[in-house]
XYZ file of C-alpha atoms in Angstrom:
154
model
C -44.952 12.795 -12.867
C -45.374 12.344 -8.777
C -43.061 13.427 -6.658
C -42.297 9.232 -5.990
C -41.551 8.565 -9.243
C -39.153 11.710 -9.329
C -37.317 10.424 -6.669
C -37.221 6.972 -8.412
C -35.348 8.794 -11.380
C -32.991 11.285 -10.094
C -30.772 8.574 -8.330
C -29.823 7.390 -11.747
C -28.094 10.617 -12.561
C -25.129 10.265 -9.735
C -25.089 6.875 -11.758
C -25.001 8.404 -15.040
C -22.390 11.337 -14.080
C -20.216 8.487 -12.709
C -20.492 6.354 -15.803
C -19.985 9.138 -17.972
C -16.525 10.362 -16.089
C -15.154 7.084 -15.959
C -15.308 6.770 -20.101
C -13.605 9.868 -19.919
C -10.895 8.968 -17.630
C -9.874 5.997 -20.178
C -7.763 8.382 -21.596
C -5.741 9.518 -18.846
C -4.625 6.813 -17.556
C -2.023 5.502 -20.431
C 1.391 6.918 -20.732
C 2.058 9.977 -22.932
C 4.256 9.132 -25.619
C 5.171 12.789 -26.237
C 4.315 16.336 -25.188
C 1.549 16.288 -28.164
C 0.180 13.113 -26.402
C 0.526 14.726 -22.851
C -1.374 18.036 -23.606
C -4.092 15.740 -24.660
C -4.366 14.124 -22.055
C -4.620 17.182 -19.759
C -7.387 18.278 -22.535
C -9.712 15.393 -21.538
C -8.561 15.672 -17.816
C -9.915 19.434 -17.982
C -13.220 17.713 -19.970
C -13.507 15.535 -17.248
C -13.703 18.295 -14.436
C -15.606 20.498 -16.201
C -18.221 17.770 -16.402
C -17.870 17.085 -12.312
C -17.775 20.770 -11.777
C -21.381 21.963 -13.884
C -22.566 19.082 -11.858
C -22.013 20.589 -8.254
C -22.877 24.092 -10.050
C -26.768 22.134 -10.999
C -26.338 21.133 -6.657
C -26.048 24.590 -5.894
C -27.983 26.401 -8.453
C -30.891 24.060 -7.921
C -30.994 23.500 -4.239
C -34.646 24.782 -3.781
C -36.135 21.985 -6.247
C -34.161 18.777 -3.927
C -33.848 17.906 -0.810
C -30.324 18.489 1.352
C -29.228 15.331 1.381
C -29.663 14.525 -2.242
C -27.891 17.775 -3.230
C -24.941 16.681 -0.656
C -24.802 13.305 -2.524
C -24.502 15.678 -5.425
C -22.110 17.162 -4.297
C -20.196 14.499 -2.804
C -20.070 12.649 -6.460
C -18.751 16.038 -7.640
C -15.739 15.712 -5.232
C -14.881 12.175 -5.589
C -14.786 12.577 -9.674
C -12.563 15.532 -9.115
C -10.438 13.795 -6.657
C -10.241 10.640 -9.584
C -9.517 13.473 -12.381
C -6.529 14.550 -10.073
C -5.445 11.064 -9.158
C -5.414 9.543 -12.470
C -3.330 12.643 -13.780
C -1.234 13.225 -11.445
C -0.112 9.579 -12.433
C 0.872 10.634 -15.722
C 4.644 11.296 -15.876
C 5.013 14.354 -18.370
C 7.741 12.737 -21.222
C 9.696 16.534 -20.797
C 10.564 19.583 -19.076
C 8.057 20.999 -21.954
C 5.385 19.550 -20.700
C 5.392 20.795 -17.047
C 3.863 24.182 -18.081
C 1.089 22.063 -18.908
C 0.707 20.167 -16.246
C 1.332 22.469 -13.487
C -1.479 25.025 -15.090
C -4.359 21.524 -15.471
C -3.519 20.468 -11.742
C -3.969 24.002 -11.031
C -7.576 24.628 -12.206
C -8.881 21.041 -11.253
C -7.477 21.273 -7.730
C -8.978 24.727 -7.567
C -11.938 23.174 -8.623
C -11.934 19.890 -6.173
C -11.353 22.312 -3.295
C -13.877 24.437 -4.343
C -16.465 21.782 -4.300
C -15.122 20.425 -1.304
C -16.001 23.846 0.222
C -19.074 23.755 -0.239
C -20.006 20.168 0.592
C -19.153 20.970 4.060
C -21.181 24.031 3.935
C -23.982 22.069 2.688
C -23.611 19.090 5.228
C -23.698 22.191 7.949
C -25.978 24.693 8.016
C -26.389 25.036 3.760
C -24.356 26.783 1.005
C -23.640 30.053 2.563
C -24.091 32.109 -0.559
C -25.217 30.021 -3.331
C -25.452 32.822 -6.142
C -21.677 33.447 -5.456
C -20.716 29.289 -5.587
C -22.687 29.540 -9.008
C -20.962 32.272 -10.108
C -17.197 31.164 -9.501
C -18.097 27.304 -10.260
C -19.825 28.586 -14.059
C -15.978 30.872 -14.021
C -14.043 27.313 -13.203
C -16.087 25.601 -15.885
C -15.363 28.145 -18.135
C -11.793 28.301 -17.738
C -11.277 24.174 -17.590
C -13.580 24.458 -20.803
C -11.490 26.628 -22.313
C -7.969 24.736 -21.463
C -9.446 21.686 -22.996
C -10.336 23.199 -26.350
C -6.860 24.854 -26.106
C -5.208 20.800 -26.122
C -7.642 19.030 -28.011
């Protein structure tokens, strides 16, 4: 494959991560009928950051094989999905004082994530990641621990 027609394909990833995020968010946006309901709902909210937050850690990890400003578009799509994931939750009124644990511990992680990301976007659109191996390692430890709240409230 050229180099052209690489850079005719990789645009439709951004696309793709978009797409994919937005089916996911479907199920956030309803009311929760019951704490059962509501910790699901935080279970596919955690899904959907995990998904936004591998993709800025393929940004980062990868930054040698693309060019700045793709990885900053990247990384950009990364923050806006986050920002969505913490929107469209943060709509969602918990249906008891049960489910606050719950919510205050998903807002937790996918904040931590947004801001994360956030970080290094501005590194990026500056003078580059700062330490990349480091942003890999703590975004593959957010992924992890998102990944492992959603199987938790699935």
């Amino acid at each position: 494959m050229t180099d052209a027609a690489a850079h005719m394909i990789s645009p439709a990833r951004p696309a793709l991560l978009a797409l994919l995020t937005s089916l996911l968010l479907s199920a956030c946006v309803s009311p929760a009928w019951d704490d059962h309901d509501y910790a699901l709902k935080a279970g596919k909210t955690a899904e959907s950051a995990v998904s936004a937050v591998r993709f800025a850690r393929s940004a980062v990890a990868y930054r040698e094989r693309m060019t700045g400003p793709y990885a900053e578009v990247l990384l950009t799509e990364a923050v806006q999905d986050l920002s969505s994931v913490n929107d469209q939750f943060g709509g969602v009124q918990p249906p008891s004082d049960a489910s606050d644990r719950i919510r205050d511990e998903v807002l937790r992680l996918t904040e931590k994530a947004e801001s994360e990301v956030e970080d290094l976007l501005m590194q990026a659109r500056r003078d580059g990641v700062k330490d990349p191996t480091t942003a890999v390692r703590v975004l593959d430890r957010l992924a992890s621990e998102l990944s492992d709240f959603a199987e938790k409230h699935r």
